[in-house]
């Protein structure tokens, strides 16, 4: 497949707010089930081990007209819960047999209760993750939570999930993370060859495709991209931070590149890169998932940082390892986690002289001119500064 | 506009006592650093006041500072200060009020300087923003931060796994760290003693809140309730002073009840009780009295509220239990109102509507607080559906005066009261 063919496929999946890919997957074999999840992190390995399709729900984007969703929310709140409700109420999520609401903020937490009330026939679970990190305390708690999810999903599919099922699924997701890491590395090395708008679409495809197919698609893309020489621009290199939940419109991502910024690292769709190392496949699978979460997972504002000295370290490391020259903080309006974290991260960047700029967006932000200008000015200043 | 209380309102002994308690705590906070007393900052929901007292720690509650500053109309400028300093206009204004106060020299609401904390106890109960708040505060101080993670009661119950997790954190992290910071050895009997006091005050508090089941109600369970919960939600739970405060308050309310009197308002006695309401959501503090007046001028009394349960839900039976001290601290943290699921909150409100014979429900949706506000419109619909009683929805903020539009709120409330009246007239006919 050519780059264009792969990107077109991903674009079609991205545009399809009716989740036909999920319907098709289910229709291919009787009895198949799919489970949706919201940002940031759920252990998809357990869903996969149950033979189900994990489906990432990332709001309605800028194409969905929100009609019902507005009636469920007050004025001052981010947009993703409205559009998620809209997706649900308009039947677009009917192919999902359940929904997981990860512990990321109070909006999504409360949305789990709304889902319980609005979709009574569906499996709904708030998935709590620990904010402390000792194996003997947080680990014990978390393994229980994992076990209880495993029991629930086992019940839903009518067979228990065995340790071997889990081990096999862990291996499949390890492989997916490897393929994603390779894509990220390729982009960091040759960002003109793998534009972020394409990388983003590839990640989004992973929210609806079976993981094995997605891993292959990622590899096909990198191979195809390497075949084509694309024009290289004199862009600066930036890390984008704050985009872990409500998504910026695709046009915004494109705008950054047009404005002169190559994105070389980011926190898009963190679930795909949440666990930083391979999860061991030998031994107790839940314990392995727990240890990976507690000790080898990405830092985001949805996670407590126990050591003040480490605040911002992860971001600085992203900048350094990707060879970025600056950071663009992009956060959804009214997003307490991202917006409250931002000044601390900025302070950390100040201390090591990494320049940054910041703006807010909504998933349906239509006017991109101001953002494009801001990113352009930032790119220019970086070039001047480094000249 | 009348947000100044007339001078001739007689303060009841409980009011004077509470004022004295609060002043004393601010005074002891202001001298703590110089006197070498160790200070702990912590949040109201899931606060471990009894435990902190076991280590002789002076307790500072940033939320209380924010609301007290709000009542004194100081928060507008504090919030702007925080925004000038890089905080977004979108985020919780309690946090910004606190950060703004720190930036301006950390002078507390009473004008006394607030101390540097020796430890931040992050009781992570029912609100995500708490976590960011103390990470932000921690940037300014060189002190320990303890995270006490309290899982969310998403399915409307406390599981053994949740309880065990909190208990373990208390035993293996919170208590040892507090010992180290304070230099005081933990004494379980001392904790039990404080918890015995807590339970006594909790009994009286529940009696007080439930006195609103009477007609007319002798209390206002939201505007008045904010005062009633003051001591028990903060630095005083577990003290003899709190026990005495609640005993005194109960005595006063018993008297009002015997006399057939309604609540005390800032302008004296409440007139005729016309509407009985349940309120969901937080108060607005910058225009607290103006807001309250919009209710009592119309004869609307609040007979039950959820805000008075943020620092502990006691009216469904929970008490601090000296026989199982650590487990009961865990249950306390897990049970605070904003840690309850939306369906559980709806059930609770429906219960209140029925038990307190309310005519309607008012939801004050505040801009700051997703923990409270996200989902309230669905709650409103559900409660209307289940109880058949009409509800009103207003939007304000806790401590940001820019988000309190008196005219809008008043309009909304007036038409709501008119509707209640018509409904009442139809029913009576
Ligand atoms: S965008 Fe931010 S505030 Fe909104 S649901 Fe996501 S994390 Fe929560
Ligand atoms: S979000 Fe709500 S509960 Fe949390 S600190 Fe702000 S006002 Fe308090």
CSV table of N, CA and C in Angstrom, one decimal, chain A residues 288-351:
chain,number,residue,atom,x,y,z
A,288,UNK,N,2.0,-8.1,36.5
A,288,UNK,CA,2.9,-7.4,35.5
A,288,UNK,C,2.2,-6.1,35.0
A,289,UNK,N,0.9,-6.2,34.7
A,289,UNK,CA,0.3,-5.0,34.3
A,289,UNK,C,0.3,-3.9,35.4
A,290,UNK,N,0.1,-4.4,36.6
A,290,UNK,CA,0.2,-3.4,37.7
A,290,UNK,C,1.5,-2.8,37.9
A,291,UNK,N,2.5,-3.6,37.8
A,291,UNK,CA,3.9,-3.0,38.0
A,291,UNK,C,4.2,-2.0,36.8
A,292,UNK,N,3.8,-2.4,35.6
A,292,UNK,CA,4.0,-1.5,34.5
A,292,UNK,C,3.4,-0.2,34.7
A,293,UNK,N,2.1,-0.2,35.2
A,293,UNK,CA,1.4,1.0,35.4
A,293,UNK,C,2.1,1.8,36.5
A,294,UNK,N,2.4,1.2,37.6
A,294,UNK,CA,3.0,1.9,38.8
A,294,UNK,C,4.4,2.5,38.5
A,295,UNK,N,5.2,1.7,37.8
A,295,UNK,CA,6.6,2.1,37.7
A,295,UNK,C,7.1,2.5,36.3
A,296,UNK,N,6.3,2.2,35.3
A,296,UNK,CA,6.8,2.4,33.9
A,296,UNK,C,5.7,3.0,33.1
A,297,UNK,N,5.1,4.1,33.5
A,297,UNK,CA,4.0,4.6,32.7
A,297,UNK,C,4.3,6.1,32.5
A,298,UNK,N,3.7,6.7,31.5
A,298,UNK,CA,3.9,8.1,31.1
A,298,UNK,C,3.5,9.0,32.2
A,299,UNK,N,4.1,10.2,32.3
A,299,UNK,CA,3.7,11.2,33.2
A,299,UNK,C,2.7,12.1,32.5
A,300,UNK,N,1.5,12.3,33.1
A,300,UNK,CA,0.6,13.3,32.6
A,300,UNK,C,0.0,14.0,33.7
A,301,UNK,N,-0.8,15.0,33.4
A,301,UNK,CA,-1.4,15.7,34.5
A,301,UNK,C,-2.5,14.9,35.2
A,302,UNK,N,-2.9,13.8,34.7
A,302,UNK,CA,-3.9,13.0,35.4
A,302,UNK,C,-3.3,12.1,36.4
A,303,UNK,N,-2.0,12.2,36.6
A,303,UNK,CA,-1.3,11.3,37.5
A,303,UNK,C,-0.5,12.2,38.6
A,304,UNK,N,-0.6,11.7,39.8
A,304,UNK,CA,0.1,12.5,40.8
A,304,UNK,C,1.6,12.3,40.7
A,305,UNK,N,2.3,13.4,40.8
A,305,UNK,CA,3.8,13.3,40.8
A,305,UNK,C,4.3,13.4,42.3
A,306,UNK,N,4.7,12.3,42.8
A,306,UNK,CA,5.1,12.3,44.3
A,306,UNK,C,6.3,13.2,44.6
A,307,UNK,N,7.2,13.3,43.6
A,307,UNK,CA,8.4,14.1,43.9
A,307,UNK,C,8.4,15.4,43.2
A,308,UNK,N,8.4,16.5,44.0
A,308,UNK,CA,8.4,17.8,43.4
A,308,UNK,C,9.5,18.0,42.4
A,309,UNK,N,10.7,17.4,42.7
A,309,UNK,CA,11.8,17.6,41.8
A,309,UNK,C,11.6,16.9,40.4
A,310,UNK,N,10.7,16.0,40.4
A,310,UNK,CA,10.4,15.3,39.1
A,310,UNK,C,9.4,15.9,38.2
A,311,UNK,N,8.7,17.0,38.8
A,311,UNK,CA,7.7,17.6,38.0
A,311,UNK,C,8.3,18.2,36.7
A,312,UNK,N,7.7,17.8,35.6
A,312,UNK,CA,8.2,18.3,34.3
A,312,UNK,C,9.3,17.5,33.7
A,313,UNK,N,9.9,16.6,34.5
A,313,UNK,CA,11.0,15.9,33.9
A,313,UNK,C,10.7,15.1,32.7
A,314,UNK,N,9.5,14.5,32.7
A,314,UNK,CA,9.1,13.6,31.6
A,314,UNK,C,9.0,14.5,30.3
A,315,UNK,N,8.4,15.6,30.4
A,315,UNK,CA,8.3,16.5,29.3
A,315,UNK,C,9.7,17.0,28.8
A,316,UNK,N,10.5,17.3,29.7
A,316,UNK,CA,11.9,17.8,29.3
A,316,UNK,C,12.6,16.6,28.6
A,317,UNK,N,12.4,15.4,29.1
A,317,UNK,CA,13.0,14.3,28.5
A,317,UNK,C,12.4,14.1,27.1
A,318,UNK,N,11.1,14.3,26.9
A,318,UNK,CA,10.6,14.2,25.6
A,318,UNK,C,11.2,15.2,24.6
A,319,UNK,N,11.4,16.4,25.2
A,319,UNK,CA,12.1,17.5,24.3
A,319,UNK,C,13.5,17.0,23.9
A,320,UNK,N,14.2,16.5,24.9
A,320,UNK,CA,15.6,16.2,24.7
A,320,UNK,C,15.7,15.0,23.7
A,321,UNK,N,14.9,13.9,24.0
A,321,UNK,CA,15.1,12.7,23.2
A,321,UNK,C,14.6,12.9,21.8
A,322,UNK,N,13.7,13.8,21.6
A,322,UNK,CA,13.2,14.0,20.2
A,322,UNK,C,13.9,15.1,19.5
A,323,UNK,N,14.9,15.7,20.2
A,323,UNK,CA,15.6,16.8,19.6
A,323,UNK,C,14.7,18.0,19.3
A,324,UNK,N,13.7,18.3,20.2
A,324,UNK,CA,12.8,19.4,19.9
A,324,UNK,C,13.5,20.7,20.4
A,325,UNK,N,13.0,21.8,19.8
A,325,UNK,CA,13.5,23.1,20.2
A,325,UNK,C,12.6,23.9,21.1
A,326,UNK,N,11.4,23.4,21.2
A,326,UNK,CA,10.4,24.1,22.0
A,326,UNK,C,9.2,23.3,22.3
A,327,UNK,N,8.3,23.9,23.1
A,327,UNK,CA,7.1,23.1,23.5
A,327,UNK,C,5.8,24.0,23.1
A,328,UNK,N,4.9,23.4,22.5
A,328,UNK,CA,3.6,24.0,22.4
A,328,UNK,C,2.6,23.4,23.3
A,329,UNK,N,2.1,24.2,24.3
A,329,UNK,CA,1.1,23.8,25.2
A,329,UNK,C,-0.3,24.0,24.6
A,330,UNK,N,-1.0,23.0,24.2
A,330,UNK,CA,-2.3,23.1,23.7
A,330,UNK,C,-3.3,22.4,24.6
A,331,UNK,N,-4.2,23.1,25.2
A,331,UNK,CA,-5.1,22.4,26.1
A,331,UNK,C,-6.5,22.8,25.8
A,332,UNK,N,-7.4,21.8,26.0
A,332,UNK,CA,-8.9,22.1,25.8
A,332,UNK,C,-9.3,23.2,26.8
A,333,UNK,N,-10.2,24.1,26.3
A,333,UNK,CA,-10.8,25.0,27.2
A,333,UNK,C,-11.4,24.3,28.4
A,334,UNK,N,-11.3,24.9,29.6
A,334,UNK,CA,-12.0,24.4,30.8
A,334,UNK,C,-11.4,23.0,31.2
A,335,UNK,N,-10.3,22.7,30.8
A,335,UNK,CA,-9.7,21.4,31.2
A,335,UNK,C,-8.8,21.6,32.5
A,336,UNK,N,-9.4,21.4,33.6
A,336,UNK,CA,-8.6,21.6,34.9
A,336,UNK,C,-7.3,20.9,34.9
A,337,UNK,N,-7.3,19.6,34.6
A,337,UNK,CA,-6.0,18.9,34.6
A,337,UNK,C,-4.9,19.5,33.8
A,338,UNK,N,-5.2,19.8,32.5
A,338,UNK,CA,-4.1,20.3,31.7
A,338,UNK,C,-3.8,21.7,32.0
A,339,UNK,N,-4.8,22.5,32.3
A,339,UNK,CA,-4.5,23.9,32.6
A,339,UNK,C,-3.9,24.2,33.9
A,340,UNK,N,-4.2,23.4,34.9
A,340,UNK,CA,-3.6,23.6,36.2
A,340,UNK,C,-2.1,23.0,36.2
A,341,UNK,N,-1.9,22.1,35.4
A,341,UNK,CA,-0.5,21.5,35.3
A,341,UNK,C,0.4,22.4,34.5
A,342,UNK,N,-0.2,23.1,33.6
A,342,UNK,CA,0.6,23.9,32.7
A,342,UNK,C,1.6,24.9,33.3
A,343,UNK,N,1.2,25.7,34.3
A,343,UNK,CA,2.2,26.6,34.9
A,343,UNK,C,3.4,25.9,35.5
A,344,UNK,N,3.2,24.7,36.1
A,344,UNK,CA,4.3,23.9,36.7
A,344,UNK,C,5.2,23.4,35.6
A,345,UNK,N,4.6,22.9,34.5
A,345,UNK,CA,5.5,22.4,33.4
A,345,UNK,C,6.3,23.6,32.8
A,346,UNK,N,5.6,24.7,32.7
A,346,UNK,CA,6.3,25.9,32.1
A,346,UNK,C,7.5,26.3,33.0
A,347,UNK,N,7.2,26.3,34.3
A,347,UNK,CA,8.3,26.6,35.2
A,347,UNK,C,9.5,25.7,35.0
A,348,UNK,N,9.2,24.4,34.9
A,348,UNK,CA,10.2,23.4,34.7
A,348,UNK,C,11.0,23.7,33.4
A,349,UNK,N,10.3,24.1,32.4
A,349,UNK,CA,10.9,24.4,31.1
A,349,UNK,C,11.8,25.7,31.2
A,350,UNK,N,11.2,26.6,31.9
A,350,UNK,CA,12.0,27.9,32.1
A,350,UNK,C,13.4,27.6,32.8
A,351,UNK,N,13.4,26.7,33.7
A,351,UNK,CA,14.6,26.4,34.4
A,351,UNK,C,15.7,25.9,33.5
